[in-house]
């Protein structure tokens, strides 16, 4: 007895006795209409979603420009004291885009990281590297204290106690030769050797394997 299940079906609709079929036709009209309707639906959905998706995702990959803002004359800053300066880190959103930077002149006897044109003044971020609370500089103790969970940083912004995972972030600084003013540029992160890294979020250690586990954000300004 022939195995009917193994008989190969003809690809022609006429051979399969489909009502209304034409000779040489391989796709039924019902199937053709289904494909056309689904295709049109997919095109319509893509027309709405792709532009919205691009609008939402594109800024993630857009590199921020380097922006510099004046913070004072060189004589305003000493090696022994931090000056508290309000700087803008996100323009266009008013006071919500401001933050505090603690700035002093570089002191070669304690600032042992390599000197270049961007660190004649040391500008520390006030954002705690545990969870991001604002730290406060206490001149009498020469410490930065975080009120949230007891994080403590020494005079150079290195972790001296508590849960912070890395030293305080820093800002590039420079002297504007035209205006004669000290300027603060983009933020960068440092590891426990004070080596520079693209800015990371609080809570992201960048010593050892941490720098790979917590990669730089796509919108980070290109380094000089
Ligand atoms: S946020 Fe500063 S110690 Fe937790």
PDB file of C-alpha atoms and ligand atoms in Angstrom:
ATOM      1  CA  UNK A   1       0.000   0.000   0.000  1.00  0.00           C
ATOM      2  CA  UNK A   2       1.482   3.356  -1.069  1.00  0.00           C
ATOM      3  CA  UNK A   3       2.382   5.709   1.757  1.00  0.00           C
ATOM      4  CA  UNK A   4       0.030   8.659   1.042  1.00  0.00           C
ATOM      5  CA  UNK A   5       1.600  10.808   3.731  1.00  0.00           C
ATOM      6  CA  UNK A   6       4.928  10.648   1.992  1.00  0.00           C
ATOM      7  CA  UNK A   7       3.563  11.729  -1.381  1.00  0.00           C
ATOM      8  CA  UNK A   8       4.977  15.097  -2.279  1.00  0.00           C
ATOM      9  CA  UNK A   9       2.370  17.821  -2.725  1.00  0.00           C
ATOM     10  CA  UNK A  10       2.417  19.691  -6.026  1.00  0.00           C
ATOM     11  CA  UNK A  11       3.422  23.327  -5.735  1.00  0.00           C
ATOM     12  CA  UNK A  12       0.657  24.282  -8.191  1.00  0.00           C
ATOM     13  CA  UNK A  13      -2.673  25.224  -6.709  1.00  0.00           C
ATOM     14  CA  UNK A  14      -4.532  23.694  -9.649  1.00  0.00           C
ATOM     15  CA  UNK A  15      -2.979  20.304  -8.924  1.00  0.00           C
ATOM     16  CA  UNK A  16      -4.164  20.581  -5.327  1.00  0.00           C
ATOM     17  CA  UNK A  17      -7.761  21.088  -6.481  1.00  0.00           C
ATOM     18  CA  UNK A  18      -8.078  24.503  -4.849  1.00  0.00           C
ATOM     19  CA  UNK A  19     -11.302  26.104  -6.142  1.00  0.00           C
ATOM     20  CA  UNK A  20     -10.786  29.030  -8.527  1.00  0.00           C
ATOM     21  CA  UNK A  21      -7.121  28.320  -9.089  1.00  0.00           C
ATOM     22  CA  UNK A  22      -5.347  29.199 -12.304  1.00  0.00           C
ATOM     23  CA  UNK A  23      -2.937  27.069 -14.196  1.00  0.00           C
ATOM     24  CA  UNK A  24       0.651  27.791 -13.162  1.00  0.00           C
ATOM     25  CA  UNK A  25      -0.417  29.518  -9.916  1.00  0.00           C
ATOM     26  CA  UNK A  26       1.708  28.556  -6.888  1.00  0.00           C
ATOM     27  CA  UNK A  27       0.337  30.862  -4.188  1.00  0.00           C
ATOM     28  CA  UNK A  28      -3.339  30.995  -3.292  1.00  0.00           C
ATOM     29  CA  UNK A  29      -5.024  34.388  -3.436  1.00  0.00           C
ATOM     30  CA  UNK A  30      -5.890  34.140   0.260  1.00  0.00           C
ATOM     31  CA  UNK A  31      -2.248  33.647   1.138  1.00  0.00           C
ATOM     32  CA  UNK A  32      -1.165  36.429  -1.185  1.00  0.00           C
ATOM     33  CA  UNK A  33      -3.631  38.848   0.417  1.00  0.00           C
ATOM     34  CA  UNK A  34      -2.452  37.829   3.894  1.00  0.00           C
ATOM     35  CA  UNK A  35       1.166  38.477   2.966  1.00  0.00           C
ATOM     36  CA  UNK A  36       0.313  41.841   1.419  1.00  0.00           C
ATOM     37  CA  UNK A  37      -1.742  42.924   4.461  1.00  0.00           C
ATOM     38  CA  UNK A  38       0.981  41.852   6.924  1.00  0.00           C
ATOM     39  CA  UNK A  39       3.667  43.565   4.868  1.00  0.00           C
ATOM     40  CA  UNK A  40       1.696  46.813   4.754  1.00  0.00           C
ATOM     41  CA  UNK A  41       1.140  46.611   8.514  1.00  0.00           C
ATOM     42  CA  UNK A  42       4.866  46.110   9.148  1.00  0.00           C
ATOM     43  CA  UNK A  43       5.760  49.101   6.959  1.00  0.00           C
ATOM     44  CA  UNK A  44       3.198  51.302   8.738  1.00  0.00           C
ATOM     45  CA  UNK A  45       4.451  50.235  12.189  1.00  0.00           C
ATOM     46  CA  UNK A  46       8.086  50.854  11.175  1.00  0.00           C
ATOM     47  CA  UNK A  47       7.175  54.320   9.871  1.00  0.00           C
ATOM     48  CA  UNK A  48       6.029  55.262  13.392  1.00  0.00           C
ATOM     49  CA  UNK A  49       8.496  53.401  15.590  1.00  0.00           C
ATOM     50  CA  UNK A  50      11.833  53.823  13.789  1.00  0.00           C
ATOM     51  CA  UNK A  51      11.920  57.663  13.867  1.00  0.00           C
ATOM     52  CA  UNK A  52      10.828  57.647  17.544  1.00  0.00           C
ATOM     53  CA  UNK A  53      13.474  55.055  18.365  1.00  0.00           C
ATOM     54  CA  UNK A  54      16.153  57.036  16.574  1.00  0.00           C
ATOM     55  CA  UNK A  55      15.055  60.216  18.363  1.00  0.00           C
ATOM     56  CA  UNK A  56      15.302  58.463  21.737  1.00  0.00           C
ATOM     57  CA  UNK A  57      18.588  56.632  21.174  1.00  0.00           C
ATOM     58  CA  UNK A  58      20.605  59.076  19.063  1.00  0.00           C
ATOM     59  CA  UNK A  59      21.525  61.433  21.962  1.00  0.00           C
ATOM     60  CA  UNK A  60      23.146  58.505  23.773  1.00  0.00           C
ATOM     61  CA  UNK A  61      25.774  58.309  21.051  1.00  0.00           C
ATOM     62  CA  UNK A  62      26.233  62.043  20.582  1.00  0.00           C
ATOM     63  CA  UNK A  63      29.552  63.135  22.054  1.00  0.00           C
ATOM     64  CA  UNK A  64      29.398  66.136  24.310  1.00  0.00           C
ATOM     65  CA  UNK A  65      31.408  69.180  23.313  1.00  0.00           C
ATOM     66  CA  UNK A  66      34.219  70.446  25.519  1.00  0.00           C
ATOM     67  CA  UNK A  67      32.959  73.500  27.319  1.00  0.00           C
ATOM     68  CA  UNK A  68      34.983  75.763  29.580  1.00  0.00           C
ATOM     69  CA  UNK A  69      33.638  78.165  32.160  1.00  0.00           C
ATOM     70  CA  UNK A  70      35.580  80.815  34.076  1.00  0.00           C
ATOM     71  CA  UNK A  71      35.853  80.421  37.848  1.00  0.00           C
ATOM     72  CA  UNK A  72      38.229  83.231  38.848  1.00  0.00           C
ATOM     73  CA  UNK A  73      41.705  84.705  38.613  1.00  0.00           C
ATOM     74  CA  UNK A  74      44.759  82.555  39.355  1.00  0.00           C
ATOM     75  CA  UNK A  75      45.426  84.673  42.445  1.00  0.00           C
ATOM     76  CA  UNK A  76      42.037  83.614  43.847  1.00  0.00           C
ATOM     77  CA  UNK A  77      43.320  80.099  44.448  1.00  0.00           C
ATOM     78  CA  UNK A  78      45.937  78.945  46.952  1.00  0.00           C
ATOM     79  CA  UNK A  79      47.554  75.566  47.544  1.00  0.00           C
ATOM     80  CA  UNK A  80      46.245  75.301  51.089  1.00  0.00           C
ATOM     81  CA  UNK A  81      42.553  76.144  50.761  1.00  0.00           C
ATOM     82  CA  UNK A  82      39.722  74.978  48.566  1.00  0.00           C
ATOM     83  CA  UNK A  83      37.501  77.648  47.022  1.00  0.00           C
ATOM     84  CA  UNK A  84      33.874  76.639  46.551  1.00  0.00           C
ATOM     85  CA  UNK A  85      32.605  77.450  43.055  1.00  0.00           C
ATOM     86  CA  UNK A  86      29.222  76.870  41.459  1.00  0.00           C
ATOM     87  CA  UNK A  87      29.588  75.597  37.905  1.00  0.00           C
ATOM     88  CA  UNK A  88      27.113  74.448  35.277  1.00  0.00           C
ATOM     89  CA  UNK A  89      27.374  70.843  34.167  1.00  0.00           C
ATOM     90  CA  UNK A  90      24.060  70.623  32.258  1.00  0.00           C
ATOM     91  CA  UNK A  91      23.254  73.866  30.446  1.00  0.00           C
ATOM     92  CA  UNK A  92      19.698  74.951  29.705  1.00  0.00           C
ATOM     93  CA  UNK A  93      17.901  73.554  32.764  1.00  0.00           C
ATOM     94  CA  UNK A  94      18.523  76.360  35.228  1.00  0.00           C
ATOM     95  CA  UNK A  95      19.834  75.722  38.720  1.00  0.00           C
ATOM     96  CA  UNK A  96      19.173  72.003  38.405  1.00  0.00           C
ATOM     97  CA  UNK A  97      22.121  71.859  35.995  1.00  0.00           C
ATOM     98  CA  UNK A  98      24.535  73.431  38.491  1.00  0.00           C
ATOM     99  CA  UNK A  99      26.943  71.722  40.843  1.00  0.00           C
ATOM    100  CA  UNK A 100      29.712  72.666  43.247  1.00  0.00           C
ATOM    101  CA  UNK A 101      33.385  72.257  42.474  1.00  0.00           C
ATOM    102  CA  UNK A 102      36.100  72.599  45.115  1.00  0.00           C
ATOM    103  CA  UNK A 103      39.129  74.261  43.541  1.00  0.00           C
ATOM    104  CA  UNK A 104      42.668  74.965  44.736  1.00  0.00           C
ATOM    105  CA  UNK A 105      46.076  75.534  43.178  1.00  0.00           C
ATOM    106  CA  UNK A 106      48.171  72.447  42.494  1.00  0.00           C
ATOM    107  CA  UNK A 107      50.714  71.684  45.177  1.00  0.00           C
ATOM    108  CA  UNK A 108      53.584  69.639  43.698  1.00  0.00           C
ATOM    109  CA  UNK A 109      54.587  68.342  47.130  1.00  0.00           C
ATOM    110  CA  UNK A 110      51.322  66.420  47.492  1.00  0.00           C
ATOM    111  CA  UNK A 111      49.905  66.330  43.959  1.00  0.00           C
ATOM    112  CA  UNK A 112      52.189  63.668  42.595  1.00  0.00           C
ATOM    113  CA  UNK A 113      50.162  62.733  39.513  1.00  0.00           C
ATOM    114  CA  UNK A 114      51.845  63.845  36.247  1.00  0.00           C
ATOM    115  CA  UNK A 115      51.457  67.559  35.613  1.00  0.00           C
ATOM    116  CA  UNK A 116      50.081  68.814  32.302  1.00  0.00           C
ATOM    117  CA  UNK A 117      48.199  71.827  30.977  1.00  0.00           C
ATOM    118  CA  UNK A 118      44.927  70.579  32.490  1.00  0.00           C
ATOM    119  CA  UNK A 119      45.810  70.253  36.160  1.00  0.00           C
ATOM    120  CA  UNK A 120      47.563  73.427  37.294  1.00  0.00           C
ATOM    121  CA  UNK A 121      44.467  73.829  39.456  1.00  0.00           C
ATOM    122  CA  UNK A 122      42.844  70.874  41.194  1.00  0.00           C
ATOM    123  CA  UNK A 123      39.046  70.969  40.800  1.00  0.00           C
ATOM    124  CA  UNK A 124      37.172  68.271  42.705  1.00  0.00           C
ATOM    125  CA  UNK A 125      33.567  67.291  42.127  1.00  0.00           C
ATOM    126  CA  UNK A 126      31.287  67.483  45.158  1.00  0.00           C
ATOM    127  CA  UNK A 127      29.485  64.281  44.164  1.00  0.00           C
ATOM    128  CA  UNK A 128      30.182  61.370  46.494  1.00  0.00           C
ATOM    129  CA  UNK A 129      31.486  58.289  44.727  1.00  0.00           C
ATOM    130  CA  UNK A 130      29.330  55.972  46.790  1.00  0.00           C
ATOM    131  CA  UNK A 131      25.806  56.948  45.724  1.00  0.00           C
ATOM    132  CA  UNK A 132      26.211  60.541  44.622  1.00  0.00           C
ATOM    133  CA  UNK A 133      25.269  62.640  47.676  1.00  0.00           C
ATOM    134  CA  UNK A 134      26.934  66.075  47.838  1.00  0.00           C
ATOM    135  CA  UNK A 135      30.064  66.049  49.985  1.00  0.00           C
ATOM    136  CA  UNK A 136      31.107  69.037  52.112  1.00  0.00           C
ATOM    137  CA  UNK A 137      34.637  70.247  52.673  1.00  0.00           C
ATOM    138  CA  UNK A 138      35.566  70.723  56.334  1.00  0.00           C
ATOM    139  CA  UNK A 139      38.631  73.036  56.397  1.00  0.00           C
ATOM    140  CA  UNK A 140      39.554  72.321  60.036  1.00  0.00           C
ATOM    141  CA  UNK A 141      39.878  68.595  59.338  1.00  0.00           C
ATOM    142  CA  UNK A 142      41.008  69.020  55.720  1.00  0.00           C
ATOM    143  CA  UNK A 143      38.506  66.327  54.843  1.00  0.00           C
ATOM    144  CA  UNK A 144      35.503  65.995  52.550  1.00  0.00           C
ATOM    145  CA  UNK A 145      32.614  64.477  54.457  1.00  0.00           C
ATOM    146  CA  UNK A 146      29.560  62.835  52.948  1.00  0.00           C
ATOM    147  CA  UNK A 147      26.457  63.198  55.160  1.00  0.00           C
ATOM    148  CA  UNK A 148      24.615  60.200  53.687  1.00  0.00           C
ATOM    149  CA  UNK A 149      26.611  57.135  54.768  1.00  0.00           C
ATOM    150  CA  UNK A 150      29.729  58.552  56.373  1.00  0.00           C
ATOM    151  CA  UNK A 151      32.059  58.602  53.372  1.00  0.00           C
ATOM    152  CA  UNK A 152      35.298  60.492  54.081  1.00  0.00           C
ATOM    153  CA  UNK A 153      37.863  61.802  51.571  1.00  0.00           C
ATOM    154  CA  UNK A 154      41.253  63.319  52.348  1.00  0.00           C
ATOM    155  CA  UNK A 155      42.587  66.698  51.169  1.00  0.00           C
ATOM    156  CA  UNK A 156      43.313  65.322  47.674  1.00  0.00           C
ATOM    157  CA  UNK A 157      39.896  63.706  47.366  1.00  0.00           C
ATOM    158  CA  UNK A 158      41.201  60.174  47.994  1.00  0.00           C
ATOM    159  CA  UNK A 159      38.955  57.813  49.932  1.00  0.00           C
ATOM    160  CA  UNK A 160      39.873  57.921  53.618  1.00  0.00           C
ATOM    161  CA  UNK A 161      36.949  55.962  55.023  1.00  0.00           C
ATOM    162  CA  UNK A 162      33.425  54.689  54.487  1.00  0.00           C
ATOM    163  CA  UNK A 163      31.798  53.083  51.452  1.00  0.00           C
ATOM    164  CA  UNK A 164      32.918  55.269  48.452  1.00  0.00           C
ATOM    165  CA  UNK A 165      34.468  53.079  45.759  1.00  0.00           C
ATOM    166  CA  UNK A 166      36.911  55.557  44.256  1.00  0.00           C
ATOM    167  CA  UNK A 167      38.335  59.083  44.771  1.00  0.00           C
ATOM    168  CA  UNK A 168      36.240  62.153  44.057  1.00  0.00           C
ATOM    169  CA  UNK A 169      35.844  62.921  40.369  1.00  0.00           C
ATOM    170  CA  UNK A 170      37.717  65.903  38.988  1.00  0.00           C
ATOM    171  CA  UNK A 171      37.336  68.564  36.338  1.00  0.00           C
ATOM    172  CA  UNK A 172      39.900  69.559  33.757  1.00  0.00           C
ATOM    173  CA  UNK A 173      41.203  73.075  34.432  1.00  0.00           C
ATOM    174  CA  UNK A 174      43.188  75.508  32.312  1.00  0.00           C
ATOM    175  CA  UNK A 175      44.324  79.121  32.149  1.00  0.00           C
ATOM    176  CA  UNK A 176      42.619  81.075  29.387  1.00  0.00           C
ATOM    177  CA  UNK A 177      45.492  83.136  28.004  1.00  0.00           C
ATOM    178  CA  UNK A 178      43.085  85.648  26.428  1.00  0.00           C
ATOM    179  CA  UNK A 179      41.058  86.475  29.518  1.00  0.00           C
ATOM    180  CA  UNK A 180      43.675  85.542  32.117  1.00  0.00           C
ATOM    181  CA  UNK A 181      41.027  83.538  33.984  1.00  0.00           C
ATOM    182  CA  UNK A 182      41.100  80.003  35.340  1.00  0.00           C
ATOM    183  CA  UNK A 183      38.535  77.858  33.569  1.00  0.00           C
ATOM    184  CA  UNK A 184      36.902  74.553  34.454  1.00  0.00           C
ATOM    185  CA  UNK A 185      36.173  71.999  31.745  1.00  0.00           C
ATOM    186  CA  UNK A 186      34.595  68.549  31.595  1.00  0.00           C
ATOM    187  CA  UNK A 187      34.506  66.102  34.482  1.00  0.00           C
ATOM    188  CA  UNK A 188      36.670  62.987  34.557  1.00  0.00           C
ATOM    189  CA  UNK A 189      37.016  60.089  36.955  1.00  0.00           C
ATOM    190  CA  UNK A 190      40.189  58.843  38.627  1.00  0.00           C
ATOM    191  CA  UNK A 191      41.297  55.540  40.055  1.00  0.00           C
ATOM    192  CA  UNK A 192      43.212  55.142  43.293  1.00  0.00           C
ATOM    193  CA  UNK A 193      46.434  56.066  41.437  1.00  0.00           C
ATOM    194  CA  UNK A 194      44.749  59.282  40.228  1.00  0.00           C
ATOM    195  CA  UNK A 195      44.956  58.094  36.633  1.00  0.00           C
ATOM    196  CA  UNK A 196      42.332  59.743  34.450  1.00  0.00           C
ATOM    197  CA  UNK A 197      39.341  57.888  33.043  1.00  0.00           C
ATOM    198  CA  UNK A 198      36.256  59.002  31.187  1.00  0.00           C
ATOM    199  CA  UNK A 199      33.565  59.957  33.692  1.00  0.00           C
ATOM    200  CA  UNK A 200      31.794  57.075  35.382  1.00  0.00           C
ATOM    201  CA  UNK A 201      28.747  56.998  37.626  1.00  0.00           C
ATOM    202  CA  UNK A 202      29.027  56.914  41.429  1.00  0.00           C
ATOM    203  CA  UNK A 203      29.360  53.392  42.784  1.00  0.00           C
ATOM    204  CA  UNK A 204      31.452  52.237  39.812  1.00  0.00           C
ATOM    205  CA  UNK A 205      34.998  51.299  40.850  1.00  0.00           C
ATOM    206  CA  UNK A 206      37.579  51.704  38.078  1.00  0.00           C
ATOM    207  CA  UNK A 207      40.584  50.046  39.644  1.00  0.00           C
ATOM    208  CA  UNK A 208      41.644  46.819  37.924  1.00  0.00           C
ATOM    209  CA  UNK A 209      38.845  45.010  36.140  1.00  0.00           C
ATOM    210  CA  UNK A 210      36.349  47.682  37.212  1.00  0.00           C
ATOM    211  CA  UNK A 211      37.360  49.915  34.308  1.00  0.00           C
ATOM    212  CA  UNK A 212      36.094  47.191  31.938  1.00  0.00           C
ATOM    213  CA  UNK A 213      33.032  46.208  33.962  1.00  0.00           C
ATOM    214  CA  UNK A 214      31.902  49.836  34.006  1.00  0.00           C
ATOM    215  CA  UNK A 215      32.813  51.222  30.569  1.00  0.00           C
ATOM    216  CA  UNK A 216      32.668  54.885  29.633  1.00  0.00           C
ATOM    217  CA  UNK A 217      29.350  56.395  28.605  1.00  0.00           C
ATOM    218  CA  UNK A 218      28.857  56.840  24.864  1.00  0.00           C
ATOM    219  CA  UNK A 219      28.252  60.587  25.140  1.00  0.00           C
ATOM    220  CA  UNK A 220      31.519  61.277  26.961  1.00  0.00           C
ATOM    221  CA  UNK A 221      33.454  64.174  25.489  1.00  0.00           C
ATOM    222  CA  UNK A 222      36.514  63.047  23.547  1.00  0.00           C
ATOM    223  CA  UNK A 223      39.665  63.317  25.636  1.00  0.00           C
ATOM    224  CA  UNK A 224      42.260  65.917  24.639  1.00  0.00           C
TER     225      UNK A 224
HETATM  226  S1  LIG B   1      26.512  58.637  49.227  1.00  0.00           S
HETATM  227 FE1  LIG B   1      28.310  59.295  50.217  1.00  0.00          FE
HETATM  228  S2  LIG B   1      28.754  57.734  51.604  1.00  0.00           S
HETATM  229 FE2  LIG B   1      26.948  57.065  50.629  1.00  0.00          FE
END
